[in-house]
Amino acid sequence: MITSLLSVLIFIALALAVIGAVRRARLWRQGQANPVDIIGGLLKMPRRYLVDLHHVVARDKAMSNTHVATAGGFVASAVLIVLVHLFELDSRILAWALLLTTATMFTGAIFVYRRRIDPPSRLSKGPWMRLPKSLLVFAASFFVLTLPAAGILPEGAGGWLLAVVLTAGIVWGMGEMFFGMTWGGPMKHAFAGALHLAFHRRAERFEDGVGRSTGLKAIDLTAAKLGVEKPADFKWNQLLGFDACVQCGRCEAACPAFAAGQPLNPKKLIQDMVVGLAGGTDVNYAGSPYPGKPIGEHGGNAHSPIVKGLVDAETLWSCTTCRACVEECPMMIEHVDAIVDMRRFLTLEKGATPNKGPEVLENLIATDNPGGFEPGSRMHWAADLSIPVLADVKQTEVLFWVGDGGFDMRNQRTLRSFVKLLKAAKVQFAVLAHEERDSGDVARRLGDEATFQQLAKRNIKTLSQYGFKRIVTCDPHSFHVLKNEYGELGGHYEVLHHTTYLNELVQSGALQVSKHQGGSVTYHDPCYLGRYNGEYEAPRELLRSLGIEVKEMERSGFRSRCCGGGGGAPITDIPGKQRIPDMRMDDARATGAEIVAVGCPQCTAMLEGVVEPRPEIKDIAELLVAALVEVDEPAGQKSTGQKAAVQTAEPVKMAAASKAAAAKTGEPA
Amino acid sequence: MQPEMQSSELNVSVLLSVGAHPKTARSRRADQDAKALELALSLPKARVAAIHAGDAGDEALRQYLGMGLPALQVLPQPKEADVVPVLVDYLRQHPATLVLTGGKAEQGESSGMLPYLLAQELGWPVVPRVAAVESVGNGKAAVLQALPRGQRRALTVSLPCVLCIDEAAPAPRQSAFALGQRGKIEVLSAAVTTDSERADWTVQPARKRPKRLKVVKAKTAADRFKAATAKASGDGGQVIVPKTVEEGAEAILKMLKEEGVLR
């Protein structure tokens, strides 16, 4: 009796699941076309799941084991259930196998259940609180049901009562696990997540464990609409990606804007996009809200504008593009892409960049730098350094990309230190001087793709006139843009961050350094060097070569917390409860270090903006200069007290010029 | 021409020039003209026509379109042309209640004379240094004129009139790239009057004017604040209410000689 009913129930559940899947797929297809390799993607999916995704999940060992048992048990059980109970294959082995898989799933589900007893705030509640019970019921019901087939219990054991209980359990279990999977229940993450892995918009991310794809994608500036206004303006596989969200809230826990009380929560943002693609309001959302914004007031559908419907503009402008959410996301969702897509619409179509945004963009258009400084003053910081200019020498080994830090008095100290190191290592280098323009980083992240492309194309044109082997820069933002975002526009270069390059020089012996003399040191990873480009080791190796044992902060390496300076966030300046750099400085203070070593002009500015008392902020180049051993210089002439960068190469021009430069750069002469 | 009384719709013509950035001389939307356009776009029930007399191909015009103008009319004029006659013709054919301009152009002659010459030709009143238009109706416009140190003077002017918008007017809205690209530049046919006077001039780059050194004597923040905000005491000056034009001119001439400007 129950066996025939069972086959019918399984059949109905699977049929409903298929109908739901088709309906869901049609929701995703509301998005814009984006060709993917369907077969190839599906074939690669298991590997992406087992290797790349698991790699992220495994950062939380307990959760990873829980998920392996539960999900692995479920997938195997589902296959075996179809064989044993739908096709009724009479095989003891299969039945025993099913017993084993359901038991595994049950064990995993117990741990899921335990995690839900007192769940951390980052986890969504609501239907997610029901899921562990559904898992337990599903596993238990099928375990008991399979006992007769395995020959442990006689057919019909337990009588009517058990049959009724089991039927109820199966309906509940399959309702959650099969029907719920494609009709919007918590299990949707498995279905959408698997397809999202197969059709990911950044397939390069999955290449052999070292894959990295962090450059923003260019848009066609002649299109009928620029940027994303409505959910349906996203690419279809972006919508699919949003739908894969499992609401684990790891992004929320990593987001600096959320921690600072700014109105952004990456998890909620993704859920709002899901609301947008399916239509409705956020009233059923059961996680942390955007700080300061109550739940239930926003809604929309795939064809209505996102801003002022689903989310407020401040939410989008709070993001520092630090990629901490993307790094943490076990479902490989691309939050930053989505945010920049929506910003593009606001800037390019609405002219609605907040606060200082319009001013900065106008400056970039008119003067090629965000501060609106005279382009001719770009090299004033180096007036006394006699740095070769590419326009004169045409060819060089290393092109030193100065970046807009050249206009900033604080950063000029870093730049001068770096030049001193290059000279000490006898590197052949040159600068573009007034031919250099802003890399376009800020413009692009403020959504102004037009200005970015214009700056990029002009920079590429300039660079194409000269010969150089590699570009080295002290600015991780320029580094990232030159390395990863100019390619799409035709500029392919070997680009190094100054810490990587200096590390090469130190390791090869071209630069000789003594022991660090100052206090203890912690190191702050810049987002655009670390998470964007995977360079965590070179700065640390450099510090080690100075004899420094880095006192690591709790959030360091790929989990480093943003300084608050990326993505144009200091320009759009969305208010929160506290400032991101203050939080970061608290991290640094907790290590007890006296110096925070940095490698980015933005981080330097943001962290130095924290009120004293606080650790000193020093660029790694500055720390190196302080410990530099100048081999060629006779010991007697060594200028110890004087910091105005006296060069061994040109001692003649110094006297007059250095005073002028020192006055400009604010260094003691 | 009859100004509209209690008009349901207000015809506003904004005259736009191509500006030059003070640091790089790159062409851009001129600051004061953009403020004039902003003022026009924020007037209730205004029908805004934007006119540029000059080169229709200048990309900087798109920055005005990016402020939300669907179209911009261009009267094609070469650099050496006198644009007053063609603008007068245009304004006679396309009657407007308000004509808004910037105070002076950011390149070219930059004399600031254009609004006055236009008003003279049209026989309209002209108000310089306008910071805001408070109301328009009953044949009159109430405007606020910008005076130094943030002071304002309320004026009533009969319509139609020419208003020169001052730097003190509200900042122009952000120019959106996509709107700028999609906006239409409509090229009209226009006669060209060569500026015969200008033909004889020799033009050379401007010399940087010598600046009087400002010695900050203030010791405290309060002193600095006072120095920045207090009215100039203006010692040695005198208020002259001239009876005739000649008498006034005489007084100005005398002062210029005393100051050593004229020798």
PDB file of N, CA and C in Angstrom, chain A residues 257-263 291 318 573-580:
ATOM      1  N   ALA A 257      31.289  48.411   5.621  1.00  0.00           N
ATOM      2  CA  ALA A 257      30.221  49.416   5.657  1.00  0.00           C
ATOM      3  C   ALA A 257      29.128  48.992   6.630  1.00  0.00           C
ATOM      4  N   PHE A 258      28.803  47.702   6.620  1.00  0.00           N
ATOM      5  CA  PHE A 258      27.786  47.197   7.543  1.00  0.00           C
ATOM      6  C   PHE A 258      28.256  47.373   8.979  1.00  0.00           C
ATOM      7  N   ALA A 259      29.523  47.033   9.218  1.00  0.00           N
ATOM      8  CA  ALA A 259      30.060  47.144  10.573  1.00  0.00           C
ATOM      9  C   ALA A 259      30.080  48.593  11.036  1.00  0.00           C
ATOM     10  N   ALA A 260      30.241  49.516  10.078  1.00  0.00           N
ATOM     11  CA  ALA A 260      30.312  50.930  10.445  1.00  0.00           C
ATOM     12  C   ALA A 260      28.915  51.536  10.593  1.00  0.00           C
ATOM     13  N   GLY A 261      27.895  50.732  10.353  1.00  0.00           N
ATOM     14  CA  GLY A 261      26.537  51.246  10.491  1.00  0.00           C
ATOM     15  C   GLY A 261      26.063  52.045   9.297  1.00  0.00           C
ATOM     16  N   GLN A 262      26.737  51.896   8.165  1.00  0.00           N
ATOM     17  CA  GLN A 262      26.241  52.521   6.935  1.00  0.00           C
ATOM     18  C   GLN A 262      25.137  51.638   6.359  1.00  0.00           C
ATOM     19  N   PRO A 263      24.229  52.236   5.585  1.00  0.00           N
ATOM     20  CA  PRO A 263      23.039  51.472   5.175  1.00  0.00           C
ATOM     21  C   PRO A 263      23.314  50.411   4.107  1.00  0.00           C
ATOM     22  N   PRO A 291      21.593  48.722   8.046  1.00  0.00           N
ATOM     23  CA  PRO A 291      21.552  49.501   9.277  1.00  0.00           C
ATOM     24  C   PRO A 291      20.743  50.790   9.081  1.00  0.00           C
ATOM     25  N   SER A 318      27.415  53.208  -0.348  1.00  0.00           N
ATOM     26  CA  SER A 318      28.152  52.908   0.871  1.00  0.00           C
ATOM     27  C   SER A 318      29.303  51.949   0.618  1.00  0.00           C
ATOM     28  N   ASP A 573      30.877  59.533   0.688  1.00  0.00           N
ATOM     29  CA  ASP A 573      30.773  59.828   2.117  1.00  0.00           C
ATOM     30  C   ASP A 573      29.370  59.624   2.686  1.00  0.00           C
ATOM     31  N   ILE A 574      28.914  58.395   2.677  1.00  0.00           N
ATOM     32  CA  ILE A 574      27.601  58.082   3.236  1.00  0.00           C
ATOM     33  C   ILE A 574      27.751  57.937   4.753  1.00  0.00           C
ATOM     34  N   PRO A 575      26.953  58.669   5.522  1.00  0.00           N
ATOM     35  CA  PRO A 575      27.142  58.615   6.980  1.00  0.00           C
ATOM     36  C   PRO A 575      26.782  57.263   7.581  1.00  0.00           C
ATOM     37  N   GLY A 576      27.503  56.899   8.635  1.00  0.00           N
ATOM     38  CA  GLY A 576      27.203  55.687   9.390  1.00  0.00           C
ATOM     39  C   GLY A 576      27.327  56.001  10.865  1.00  0.00           C
ATOM     40  N   LYS A 577      27.436  54.965  11.683  1.00  0.00           N
ATOM     41  CA  LYS A 577      27.547  55.199  13.124  1.00  0.00           C
ATOM     42  C   LYS A 577      28.988  55.467  13.536  1.00  0.00           C
ATOM     43  N   GLN A 578      29.929  54.852  12.829  1.00  0.00           N
ATOM     44  CA  GLN A 578      31.344  55.104  13.096  1.00  0.00           C
ATOM     45  C   GLN A 578      32.082  55.068  11.765  1.00  0.00           C
ATOM     46  N   ARG A 579      33.367  55.457  11.827  1.00  0.00           N
ATOM     47  CA  ARG A 579      34.133  55.512  10.592  1.00  0.00           C
ATOM     48  C   ARG A 579      34.895  54.194  10.400  1.00  0.00           C
ATOM     49  N   ILE A 580      34.975  53.768   9.146  1.00  0.00           N
ATOM     50  CA  ILE A 580      35.657  52.504   8.858  1.00  0.00           C
ATOM     51  C   ILE A 580      37.133  52.552   9.287  1.00  0.00           C
TER      52      ILE A 580
END
